[in-house]
GROMACS .gro file of C-alpha atoms in nm:
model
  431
    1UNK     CA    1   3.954   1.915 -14.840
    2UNK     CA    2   3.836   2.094 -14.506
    3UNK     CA    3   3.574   2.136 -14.331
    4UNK     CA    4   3.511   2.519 -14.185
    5UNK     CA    5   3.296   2.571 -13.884
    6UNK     CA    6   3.295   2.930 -13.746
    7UNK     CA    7   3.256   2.951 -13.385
    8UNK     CA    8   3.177   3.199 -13.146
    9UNK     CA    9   3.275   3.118 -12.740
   10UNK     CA   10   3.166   3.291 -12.492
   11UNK     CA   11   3.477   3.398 -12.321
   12UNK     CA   12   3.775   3.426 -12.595
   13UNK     CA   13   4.050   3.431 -12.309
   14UNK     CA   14   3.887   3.106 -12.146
   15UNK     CA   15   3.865   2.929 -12.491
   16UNK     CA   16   4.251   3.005 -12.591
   17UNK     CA   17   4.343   2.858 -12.218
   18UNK     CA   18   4.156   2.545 -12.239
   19UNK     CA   19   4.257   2.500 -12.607
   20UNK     CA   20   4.604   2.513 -12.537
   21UNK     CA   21   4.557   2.257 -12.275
   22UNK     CA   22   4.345   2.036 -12.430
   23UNK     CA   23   4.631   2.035 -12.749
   24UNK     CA   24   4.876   1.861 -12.526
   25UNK     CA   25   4.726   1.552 -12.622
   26UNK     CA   26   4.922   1.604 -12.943
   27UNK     CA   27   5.264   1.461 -13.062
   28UNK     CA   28   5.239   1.773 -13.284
   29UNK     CA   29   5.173   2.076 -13.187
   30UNK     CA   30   5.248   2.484 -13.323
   31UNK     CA   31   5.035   2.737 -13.096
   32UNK     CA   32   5.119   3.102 -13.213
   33UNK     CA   33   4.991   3.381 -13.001
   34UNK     CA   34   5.033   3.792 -13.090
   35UNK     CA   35   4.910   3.871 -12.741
   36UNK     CA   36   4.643   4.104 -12.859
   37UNK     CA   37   4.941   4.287 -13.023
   38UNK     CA   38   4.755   4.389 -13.338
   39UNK     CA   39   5.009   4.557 -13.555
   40UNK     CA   40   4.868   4.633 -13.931
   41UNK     CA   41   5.069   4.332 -14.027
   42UNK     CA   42   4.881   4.111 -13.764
   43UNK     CA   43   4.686   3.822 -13.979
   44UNK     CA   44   4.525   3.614 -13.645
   45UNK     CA   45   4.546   3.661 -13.272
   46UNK     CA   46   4.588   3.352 -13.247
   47UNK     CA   47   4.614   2.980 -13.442
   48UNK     CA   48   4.671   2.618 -13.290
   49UNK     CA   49   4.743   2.305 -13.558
   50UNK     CA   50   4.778   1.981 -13.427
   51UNK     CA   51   4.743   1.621 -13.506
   52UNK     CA   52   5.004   1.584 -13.831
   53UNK     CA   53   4.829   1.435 -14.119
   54UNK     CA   54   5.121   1.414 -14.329
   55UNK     CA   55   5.505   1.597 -14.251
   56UNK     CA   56   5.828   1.658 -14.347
   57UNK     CA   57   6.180   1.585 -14.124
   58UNK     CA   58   6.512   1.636 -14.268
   59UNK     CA   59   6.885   1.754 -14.245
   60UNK     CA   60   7.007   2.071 -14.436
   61UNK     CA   61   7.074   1.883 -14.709
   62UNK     CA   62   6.873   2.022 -14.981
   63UNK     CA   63   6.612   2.117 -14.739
   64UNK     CA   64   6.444   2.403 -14.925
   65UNK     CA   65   6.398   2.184 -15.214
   66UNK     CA   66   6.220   1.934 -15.019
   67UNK     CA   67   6.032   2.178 -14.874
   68UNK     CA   68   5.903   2.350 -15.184
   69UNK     CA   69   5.798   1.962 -15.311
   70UNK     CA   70   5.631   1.941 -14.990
   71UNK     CA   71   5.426   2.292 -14.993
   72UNK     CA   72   5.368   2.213 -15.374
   73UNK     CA   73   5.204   1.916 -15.348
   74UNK     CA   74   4.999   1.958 -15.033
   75UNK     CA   75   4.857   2.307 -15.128
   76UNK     CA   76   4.728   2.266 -14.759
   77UNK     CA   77   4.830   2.484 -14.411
   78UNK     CA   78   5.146   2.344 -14.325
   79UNK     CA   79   5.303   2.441 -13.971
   80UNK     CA   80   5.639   2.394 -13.867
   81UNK     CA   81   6.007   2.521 -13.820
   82UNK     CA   82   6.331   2.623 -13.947
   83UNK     CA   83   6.707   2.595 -13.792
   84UNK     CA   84   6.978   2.806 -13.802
   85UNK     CA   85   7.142   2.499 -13.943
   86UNK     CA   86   7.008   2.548 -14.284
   87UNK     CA   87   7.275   2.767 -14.400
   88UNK     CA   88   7.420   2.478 -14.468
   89UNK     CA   89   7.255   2.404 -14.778
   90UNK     CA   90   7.226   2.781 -14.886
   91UNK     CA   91   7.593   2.827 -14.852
   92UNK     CA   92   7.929   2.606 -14.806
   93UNK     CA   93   7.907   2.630 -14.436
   94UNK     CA   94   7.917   2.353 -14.116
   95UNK     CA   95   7.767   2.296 -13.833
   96UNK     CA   96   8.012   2.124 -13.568
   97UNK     CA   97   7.933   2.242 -13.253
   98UNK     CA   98   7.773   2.065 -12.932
   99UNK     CA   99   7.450   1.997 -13.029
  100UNK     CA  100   7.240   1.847 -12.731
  101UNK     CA  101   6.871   1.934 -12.814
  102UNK     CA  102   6.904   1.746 -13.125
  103UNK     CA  103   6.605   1.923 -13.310
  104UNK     CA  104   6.605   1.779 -13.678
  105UNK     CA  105   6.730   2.071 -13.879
  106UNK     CA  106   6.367   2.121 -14.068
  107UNK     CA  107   5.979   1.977 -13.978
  108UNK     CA  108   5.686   2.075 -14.102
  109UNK     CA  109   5.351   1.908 -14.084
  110UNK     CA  110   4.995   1.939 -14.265
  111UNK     CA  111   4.785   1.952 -13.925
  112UNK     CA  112   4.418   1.766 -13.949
  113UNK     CA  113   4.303   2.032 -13.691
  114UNK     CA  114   4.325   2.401 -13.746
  115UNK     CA  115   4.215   2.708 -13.517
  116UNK     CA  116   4.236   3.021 -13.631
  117UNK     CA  117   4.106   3.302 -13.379
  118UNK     CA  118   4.040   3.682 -13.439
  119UNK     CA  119   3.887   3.935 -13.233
  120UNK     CA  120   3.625   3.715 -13.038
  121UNK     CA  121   3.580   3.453 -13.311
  122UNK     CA  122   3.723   3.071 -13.381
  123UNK     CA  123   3.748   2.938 -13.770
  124UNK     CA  124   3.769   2.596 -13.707
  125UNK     CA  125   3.946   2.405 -13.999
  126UNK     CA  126   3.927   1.976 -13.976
  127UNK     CA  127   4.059   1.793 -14.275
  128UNK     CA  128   3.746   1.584 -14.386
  129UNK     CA  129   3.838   1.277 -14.287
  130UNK     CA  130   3.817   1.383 -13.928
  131UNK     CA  131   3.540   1.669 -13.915
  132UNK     CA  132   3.278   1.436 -13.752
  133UNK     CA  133   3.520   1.478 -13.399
  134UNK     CA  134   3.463   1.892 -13.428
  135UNK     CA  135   3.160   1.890 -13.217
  136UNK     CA  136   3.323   1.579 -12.981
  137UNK     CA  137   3.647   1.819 -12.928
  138UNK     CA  138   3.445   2.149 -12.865
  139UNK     CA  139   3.291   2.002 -12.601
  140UNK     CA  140   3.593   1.902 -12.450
  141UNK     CA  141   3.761   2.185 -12.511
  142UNK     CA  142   3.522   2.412 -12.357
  143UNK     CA  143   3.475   2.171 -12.028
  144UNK     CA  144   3.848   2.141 -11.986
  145UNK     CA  145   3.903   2.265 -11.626
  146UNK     CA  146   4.233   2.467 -11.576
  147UNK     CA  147   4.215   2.329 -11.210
  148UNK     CA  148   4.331   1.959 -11.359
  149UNK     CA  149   4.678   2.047 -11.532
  150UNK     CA  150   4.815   1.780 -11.753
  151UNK     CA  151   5.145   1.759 -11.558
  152UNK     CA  152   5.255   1.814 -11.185
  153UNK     CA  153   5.455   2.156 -11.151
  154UNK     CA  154   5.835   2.137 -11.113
  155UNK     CA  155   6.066   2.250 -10.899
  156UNK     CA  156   6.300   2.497 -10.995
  157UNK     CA  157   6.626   2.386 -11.193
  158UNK     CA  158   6.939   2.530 -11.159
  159UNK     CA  159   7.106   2.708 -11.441
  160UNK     CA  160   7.511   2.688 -11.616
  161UNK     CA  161   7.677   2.916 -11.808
  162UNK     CA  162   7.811   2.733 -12.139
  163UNK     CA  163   8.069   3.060 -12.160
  164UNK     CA  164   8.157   3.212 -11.837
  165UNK     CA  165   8.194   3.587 -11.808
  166UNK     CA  166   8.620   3.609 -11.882
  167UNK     CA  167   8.586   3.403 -12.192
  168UNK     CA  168   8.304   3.586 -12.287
  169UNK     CA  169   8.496   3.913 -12.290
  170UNK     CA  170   8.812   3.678 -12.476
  171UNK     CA  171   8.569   3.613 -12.762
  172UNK     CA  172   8.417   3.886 -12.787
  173UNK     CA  173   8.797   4.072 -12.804
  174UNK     CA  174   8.828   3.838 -13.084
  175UNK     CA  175   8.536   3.936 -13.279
  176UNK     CA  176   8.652   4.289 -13.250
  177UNK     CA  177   8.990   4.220 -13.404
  178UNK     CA  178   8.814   4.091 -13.707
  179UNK     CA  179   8.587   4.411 -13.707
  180UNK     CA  180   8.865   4.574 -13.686
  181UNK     CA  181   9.046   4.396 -14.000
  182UNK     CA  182   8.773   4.413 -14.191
  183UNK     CA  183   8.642   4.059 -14.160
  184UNK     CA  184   8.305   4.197 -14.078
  185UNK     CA  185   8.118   4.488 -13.985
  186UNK     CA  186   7.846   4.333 -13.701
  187UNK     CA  187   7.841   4.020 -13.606
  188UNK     CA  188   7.548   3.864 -13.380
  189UNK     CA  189   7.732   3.649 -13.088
  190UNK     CA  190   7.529   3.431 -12.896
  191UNK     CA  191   7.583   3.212 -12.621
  192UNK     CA  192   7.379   2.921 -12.417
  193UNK     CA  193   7.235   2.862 -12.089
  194UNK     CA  194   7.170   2.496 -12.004
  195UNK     CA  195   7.066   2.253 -11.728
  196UNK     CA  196   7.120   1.897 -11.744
  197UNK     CA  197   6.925   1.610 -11.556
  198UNK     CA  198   6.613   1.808 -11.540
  199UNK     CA  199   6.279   1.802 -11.553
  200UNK     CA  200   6.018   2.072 -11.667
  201UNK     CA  201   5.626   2.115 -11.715
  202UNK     CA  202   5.670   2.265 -12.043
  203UNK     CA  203   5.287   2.366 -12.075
  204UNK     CA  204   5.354   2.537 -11.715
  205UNK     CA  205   5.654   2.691 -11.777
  206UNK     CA  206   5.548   2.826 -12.142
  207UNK     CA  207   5.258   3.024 -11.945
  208UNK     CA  208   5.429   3.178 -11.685
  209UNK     CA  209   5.703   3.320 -11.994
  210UNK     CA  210   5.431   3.443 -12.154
  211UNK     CA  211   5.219   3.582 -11.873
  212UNK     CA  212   5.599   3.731 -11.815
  213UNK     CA  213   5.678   3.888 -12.159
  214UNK     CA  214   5.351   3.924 -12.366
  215UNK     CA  215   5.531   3.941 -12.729
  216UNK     CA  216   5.381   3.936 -13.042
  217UNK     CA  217   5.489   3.600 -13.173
  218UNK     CA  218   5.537   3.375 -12.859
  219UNK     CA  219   5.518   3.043 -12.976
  220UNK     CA  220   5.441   2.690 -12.805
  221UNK     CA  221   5.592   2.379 -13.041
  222UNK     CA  222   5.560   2.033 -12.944
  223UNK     CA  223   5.766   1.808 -13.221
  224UNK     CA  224   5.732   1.453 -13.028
  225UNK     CA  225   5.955   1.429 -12.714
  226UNK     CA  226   6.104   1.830 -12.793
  227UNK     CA  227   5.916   2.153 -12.683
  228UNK     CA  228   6.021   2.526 -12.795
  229UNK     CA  229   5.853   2.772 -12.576
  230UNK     CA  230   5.876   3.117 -12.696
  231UNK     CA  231   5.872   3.471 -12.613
  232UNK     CA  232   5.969   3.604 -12.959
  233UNK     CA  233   5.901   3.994 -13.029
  234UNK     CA  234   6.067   3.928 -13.337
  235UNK     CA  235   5.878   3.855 -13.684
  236UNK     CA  236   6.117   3.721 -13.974
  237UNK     CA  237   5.908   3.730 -14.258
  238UNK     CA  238   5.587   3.755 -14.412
  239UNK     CA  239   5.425   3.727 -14.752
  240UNK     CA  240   5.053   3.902 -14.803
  241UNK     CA  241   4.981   3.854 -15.150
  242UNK     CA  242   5.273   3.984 -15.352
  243UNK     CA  243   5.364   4.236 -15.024
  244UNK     CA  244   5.692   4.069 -14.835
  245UNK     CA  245   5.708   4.205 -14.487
  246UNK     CA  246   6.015   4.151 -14.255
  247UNK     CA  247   6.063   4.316 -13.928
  248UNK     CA  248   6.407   4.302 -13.788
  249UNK     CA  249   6.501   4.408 -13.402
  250UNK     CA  250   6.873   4.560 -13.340
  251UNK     CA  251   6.860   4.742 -13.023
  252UNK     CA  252   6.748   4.664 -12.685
  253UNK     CA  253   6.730   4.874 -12.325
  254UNK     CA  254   6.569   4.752 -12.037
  255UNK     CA  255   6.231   4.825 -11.874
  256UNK     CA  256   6.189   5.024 -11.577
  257UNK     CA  257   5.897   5.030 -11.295
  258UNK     CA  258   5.930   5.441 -11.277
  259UNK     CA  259   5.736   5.547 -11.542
  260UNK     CA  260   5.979   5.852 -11.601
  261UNK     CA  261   6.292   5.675 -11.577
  262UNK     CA  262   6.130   5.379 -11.785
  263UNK     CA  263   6.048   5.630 -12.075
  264UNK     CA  264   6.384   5.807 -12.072
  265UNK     CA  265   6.550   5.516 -12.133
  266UNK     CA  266   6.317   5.434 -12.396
  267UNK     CA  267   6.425   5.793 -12.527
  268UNK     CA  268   6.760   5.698 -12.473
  269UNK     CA  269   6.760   5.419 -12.695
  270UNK     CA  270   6.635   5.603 -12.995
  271UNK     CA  271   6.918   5.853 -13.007
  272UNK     CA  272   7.203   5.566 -12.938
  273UNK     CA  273   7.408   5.619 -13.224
  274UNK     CA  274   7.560   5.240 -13.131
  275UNK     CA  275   7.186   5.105 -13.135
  276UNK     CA  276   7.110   5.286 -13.457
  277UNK     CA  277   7.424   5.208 -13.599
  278UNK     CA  278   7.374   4.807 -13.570
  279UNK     CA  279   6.952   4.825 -13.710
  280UNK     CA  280   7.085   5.023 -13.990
  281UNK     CA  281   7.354   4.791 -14.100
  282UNK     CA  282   7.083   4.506 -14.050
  283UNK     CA  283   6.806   4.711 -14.232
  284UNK     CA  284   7.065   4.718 -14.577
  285UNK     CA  285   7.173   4.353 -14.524
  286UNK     CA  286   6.802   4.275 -14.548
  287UNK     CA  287   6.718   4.520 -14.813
  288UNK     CA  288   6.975   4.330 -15.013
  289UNK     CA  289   6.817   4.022 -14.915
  290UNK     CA  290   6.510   4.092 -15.037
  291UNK     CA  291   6.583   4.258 -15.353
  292UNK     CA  292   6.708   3.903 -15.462
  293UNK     CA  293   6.317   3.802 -15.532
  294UNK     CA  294   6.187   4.161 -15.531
  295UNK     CA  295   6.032   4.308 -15.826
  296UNK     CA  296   6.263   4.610 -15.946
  297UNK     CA  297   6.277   4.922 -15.761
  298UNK     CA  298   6.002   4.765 -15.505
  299UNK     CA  299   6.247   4.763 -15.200
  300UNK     CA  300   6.133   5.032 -14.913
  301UNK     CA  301   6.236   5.072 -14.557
  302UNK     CA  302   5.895   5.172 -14.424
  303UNK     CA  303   5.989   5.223 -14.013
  304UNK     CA  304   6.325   5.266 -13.940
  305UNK     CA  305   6.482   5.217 -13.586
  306UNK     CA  306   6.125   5.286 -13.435
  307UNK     CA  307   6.109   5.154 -13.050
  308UNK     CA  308   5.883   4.961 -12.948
  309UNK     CA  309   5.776   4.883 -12.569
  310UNK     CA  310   5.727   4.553 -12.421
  311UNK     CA  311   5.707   4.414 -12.056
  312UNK     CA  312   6.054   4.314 -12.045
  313UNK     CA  313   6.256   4.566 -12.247
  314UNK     CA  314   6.232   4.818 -12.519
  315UNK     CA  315   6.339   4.722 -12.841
  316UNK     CA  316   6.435   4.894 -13.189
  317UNK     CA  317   6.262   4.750 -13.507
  318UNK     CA  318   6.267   4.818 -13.857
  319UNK     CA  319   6.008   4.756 -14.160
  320UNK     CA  320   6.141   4.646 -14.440
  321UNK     CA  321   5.906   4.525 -14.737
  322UNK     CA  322   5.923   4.443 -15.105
  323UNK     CA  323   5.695   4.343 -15.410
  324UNK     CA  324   5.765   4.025 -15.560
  325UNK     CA  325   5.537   3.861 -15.866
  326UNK     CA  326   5.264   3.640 -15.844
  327UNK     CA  327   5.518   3.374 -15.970
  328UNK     CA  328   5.756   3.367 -15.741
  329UNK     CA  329   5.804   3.020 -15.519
  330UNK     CA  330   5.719   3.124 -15.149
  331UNK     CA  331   6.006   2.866 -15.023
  332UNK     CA  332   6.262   3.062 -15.257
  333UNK     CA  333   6.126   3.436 -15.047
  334UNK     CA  334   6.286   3.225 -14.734
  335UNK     CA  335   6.617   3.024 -14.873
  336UNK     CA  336   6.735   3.411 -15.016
  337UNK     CA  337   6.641   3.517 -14.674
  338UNK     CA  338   6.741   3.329 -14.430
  339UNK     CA  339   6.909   3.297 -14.169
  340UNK     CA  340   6.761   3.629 -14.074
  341UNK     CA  341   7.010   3.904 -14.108
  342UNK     CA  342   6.945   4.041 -13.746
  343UNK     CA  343   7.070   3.684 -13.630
  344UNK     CA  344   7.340   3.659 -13.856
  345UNK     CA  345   7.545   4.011 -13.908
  346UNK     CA  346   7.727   4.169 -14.230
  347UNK     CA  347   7.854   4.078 -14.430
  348UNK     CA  348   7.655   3.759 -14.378
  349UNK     CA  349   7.846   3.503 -14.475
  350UNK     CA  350   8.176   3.613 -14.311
  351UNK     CA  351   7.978   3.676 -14.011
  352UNK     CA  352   7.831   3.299 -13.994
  353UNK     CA  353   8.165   3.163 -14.009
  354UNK     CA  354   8.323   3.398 -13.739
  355UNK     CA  355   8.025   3.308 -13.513
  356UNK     CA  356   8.053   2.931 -13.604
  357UNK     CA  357   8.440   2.989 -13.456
  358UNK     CA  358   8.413   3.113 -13.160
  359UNK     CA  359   8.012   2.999 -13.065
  360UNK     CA  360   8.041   2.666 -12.838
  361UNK     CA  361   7.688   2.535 -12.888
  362UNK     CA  362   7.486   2.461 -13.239
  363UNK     CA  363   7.201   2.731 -13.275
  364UNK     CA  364   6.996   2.450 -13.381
  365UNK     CA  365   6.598   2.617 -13.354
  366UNK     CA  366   6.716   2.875 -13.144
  367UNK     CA  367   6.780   3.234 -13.410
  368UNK     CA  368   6.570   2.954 -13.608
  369UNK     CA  369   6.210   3.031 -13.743
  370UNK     CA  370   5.892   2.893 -13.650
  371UNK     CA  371   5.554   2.983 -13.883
  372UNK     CA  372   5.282   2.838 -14.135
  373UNK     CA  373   5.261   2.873 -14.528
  374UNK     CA  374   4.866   2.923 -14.575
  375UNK     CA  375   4.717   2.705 -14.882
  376UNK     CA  376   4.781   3.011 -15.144
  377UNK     CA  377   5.119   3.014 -15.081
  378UNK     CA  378   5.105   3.329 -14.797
  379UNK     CA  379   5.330   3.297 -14.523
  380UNK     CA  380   5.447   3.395 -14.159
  381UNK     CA  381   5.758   3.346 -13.973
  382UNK     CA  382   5.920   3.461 -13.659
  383UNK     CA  383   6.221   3.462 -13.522
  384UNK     CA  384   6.323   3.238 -13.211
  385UNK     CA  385   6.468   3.423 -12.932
  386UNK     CA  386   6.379   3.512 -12.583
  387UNK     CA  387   6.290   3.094 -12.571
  388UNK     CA  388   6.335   2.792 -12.382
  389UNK     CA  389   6.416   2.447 -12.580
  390UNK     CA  390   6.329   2.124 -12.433
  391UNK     CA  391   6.454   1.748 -12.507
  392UNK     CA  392   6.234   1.574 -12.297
  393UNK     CA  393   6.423   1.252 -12.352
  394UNK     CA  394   6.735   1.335 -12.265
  395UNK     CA  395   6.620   1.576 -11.965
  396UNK     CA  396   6.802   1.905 -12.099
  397UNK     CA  397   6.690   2.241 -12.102
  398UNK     CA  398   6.857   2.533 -12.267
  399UNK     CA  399   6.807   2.886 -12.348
  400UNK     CA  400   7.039   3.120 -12.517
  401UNK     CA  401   7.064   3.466 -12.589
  402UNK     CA  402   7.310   3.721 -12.818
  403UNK     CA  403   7.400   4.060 -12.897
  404UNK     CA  404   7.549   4.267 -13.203
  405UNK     CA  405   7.908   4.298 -13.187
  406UNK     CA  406   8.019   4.621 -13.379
  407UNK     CA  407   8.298   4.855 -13.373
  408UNK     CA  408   8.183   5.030 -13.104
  409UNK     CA  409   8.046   4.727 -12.855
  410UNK     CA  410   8.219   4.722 -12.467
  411UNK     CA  411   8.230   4.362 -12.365
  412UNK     CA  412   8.073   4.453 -12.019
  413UNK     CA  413   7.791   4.611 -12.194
  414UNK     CA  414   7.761   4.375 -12.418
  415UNK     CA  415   7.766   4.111 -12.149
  416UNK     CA  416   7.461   4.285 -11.950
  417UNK     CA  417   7.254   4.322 -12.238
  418UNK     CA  418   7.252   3.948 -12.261
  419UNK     CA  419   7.163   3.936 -11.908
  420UNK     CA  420   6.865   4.139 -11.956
  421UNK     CA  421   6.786   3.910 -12.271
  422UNK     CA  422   6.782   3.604 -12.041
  423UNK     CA  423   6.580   3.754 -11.752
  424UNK     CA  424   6.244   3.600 -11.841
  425UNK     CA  425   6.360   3.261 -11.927
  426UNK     CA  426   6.586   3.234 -11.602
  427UNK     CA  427   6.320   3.374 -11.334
  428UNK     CA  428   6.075   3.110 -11.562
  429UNK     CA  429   6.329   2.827 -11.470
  430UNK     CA  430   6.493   2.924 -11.141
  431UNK     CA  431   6.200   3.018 -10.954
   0.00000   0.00000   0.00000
């Protein structure tokens, strides 16, 4: 059981600053943040959960099962992420690649404190066992001075390519010969940056990528010695009730300062018949996905290739959405779902095993998912890009970023789109 406490602070901003700070505490941490971007899908502005009660760490195998024991039985908010990795167990696929974040391939974790802000109010969730320490943590939270940070800033880290720019344009050649056979039709091909040896403030450097990009589902995770900071304008999936929501982004231009160029190139990107091309092809891989849970004839694209602005770039999203019944297992909406189709490419399966070949990292959390199944069985889920990963431990740091490789893609292009993808995270690190 819970204990709710409504709360009312008198500066919202101030409160979300000092709770975020105050969190780090934790061994466990999920802080979700829409940036005031209050779509008509938005649920919160934001929500922290810390302080596991009980969790859930595993491989791939068999993960979704576990997971839908684990929701089952703790018909509680449970917080926590997906990898890549987990296609896996959804289909007869590896995983061999360098792997040197070493996130476990699925954690989740019923959090003993819950905050869940709207407009300028806090619902304030303890599990009962704790909810004599809500008054004892206010207070703390709200003293918490931003002029103490938990960590001494660091100094800038210098950044390698895991695929330098010729071998980029090799594998990418490569991809296109099996577009061009017949292999696939897109095929998302991502590749990392890293820096080894080095040391980051992760609290510091999550705020200056969000003070950077602003998204809609940035995303702070703390999962014992790893961090995932995230500047994700990218939702996965949701489920409201029997409505299943999922968003996905194909199609990216950068921003300008000149608000005339900045908009033409906005306009620009709507009428990119390359752009278009890849959503759309993405849009029908998800319908398909979907319809595998949906209620008959309940499938309907509601936006398609709309742009949407953000600090960084503009970006093309769809809305897809389905019906499913009141019956259907919430953990079954994600296994016939994921790895998210704009991650993945078409057909899907073919396209995993092509990007498994000529990839030379593990994905691991990164085109991953990070979200929260509420107690009814209602979930939300983004998808992890634009992000930094952290092992602590081991003193690595990595980012990585993709594009969609269709019949159409030039490798240079293709090659400064990533750039622009990796902006944020890179001026975060370098500077």
């Amino acid at each position: 059981m819970r204990t709710n406490k409504p709360f009312k602070p008198k500066s919202i901003n101030t409160f979300k600053q000092n709770l975020l700070q105050w969190s780090q505490q934790f061994d466990d941490i999920v802080w979700l943040d829409s940036n005031n971007h209050r779509t008509q899908y938005s649920s919160y502005d934001a929500i922290l959960a810390v302080d596991a009660f009980t969790s859930i760490k595993t491989d791939y195998v068999e993960a979704f099962k576990r997971l839908e024991d684990y929701q089952r039985s703790t018909k509680d908010w449970i917080f926590g992420y997906l990898t890549y990795d987990l296609k896996n167990t959804t289909e007869a696929l590896k995983s061999d690649n360098l792997d040197n974040l070493n996130f476990p391939d699925l954690y989740f974790f019923q959090p003993k404190k819950l905050f869940l802000i709207k407009d300028d109010s806090v619902e304030i969730k303890y599990l009962s066992m704790v909810d004599d320490e809500i008054d004892k943590d206010l207070k703390a939270i709200n003293s918490f001075s931003n002029t103490n940070p938990v960590e001494k800033p660091c100094k800038p880290i210098k950044i390698k390519l895991r695929i330098h720019k010729d071998d980029y344009f090799k594998k990418v050649n490569k991809m296109l010969s099996h577009i061009q056979r017949g292999d696939i039709y897109e095929a998302n091909f991502c590749q990392e940056f890293y820096a080894e040896g080095s040391v980051i403030n992760p609290i510091e450097s999550f705020n200056k990528l969000n003070t950077i990009s602003k998204p809609p589902f940035a995303t702070y995770l703390k999962q014992g010695d790893r961090y995932l900071l995230s500047a994700s304008p990218e939702r996965y999936i949701k489920k409201e009730g029997q409505k299943i929501i999922s968003q996905p982004i194909k199609g990216t231009a950068k921003r300008l300062q000149n608000i005339d160029d900045d908009k033409l190139l906005a306009d620009n990107l709507v009428k990119d018949e390359k752009e278009r091309s890849e959503n759309i092809m993405i849009v029908d891989l998800v319908r398909n996905d979907l319809s595998q849970t949906a209620e008959n004839g309940s499938v309907r694209v509601e936006e398609l290739c709309k742009v949407y602005s953000f600090l960084q770039v503009h970006q093309m999203i769809s809305t897809v959405t389905s019906r499913v019944s009141e019956t259907m297992s919430p953990v079954e909406i994600l296994k016939t779902t994921f790895p998210m189709g704009s991650m993945t490419g078409a057909p899907k399966i073919s396209a995993m095993n092509i990007i498994e070949d000529l990839e030379e990292t593990k994905r691991g959390l990164y085109s991953g998912s990070v979200g929260y199944f509420k107690p009814d069985g209602d979930f939300d889920f983004n998808v992890i890009i634009r992000s930094i990963l952290y092992n602590q431990s081991k003193q690595y740091v990595s980012y990585s970023v993709g594009s969609a490789i269709t019949a159409k893609s030039e490798p240079l292009r293709e090659y400064e789109e990533c750039l622009i993808k990796a902006k944020a995270m890179r001026e975060v690190l370098e500077k």
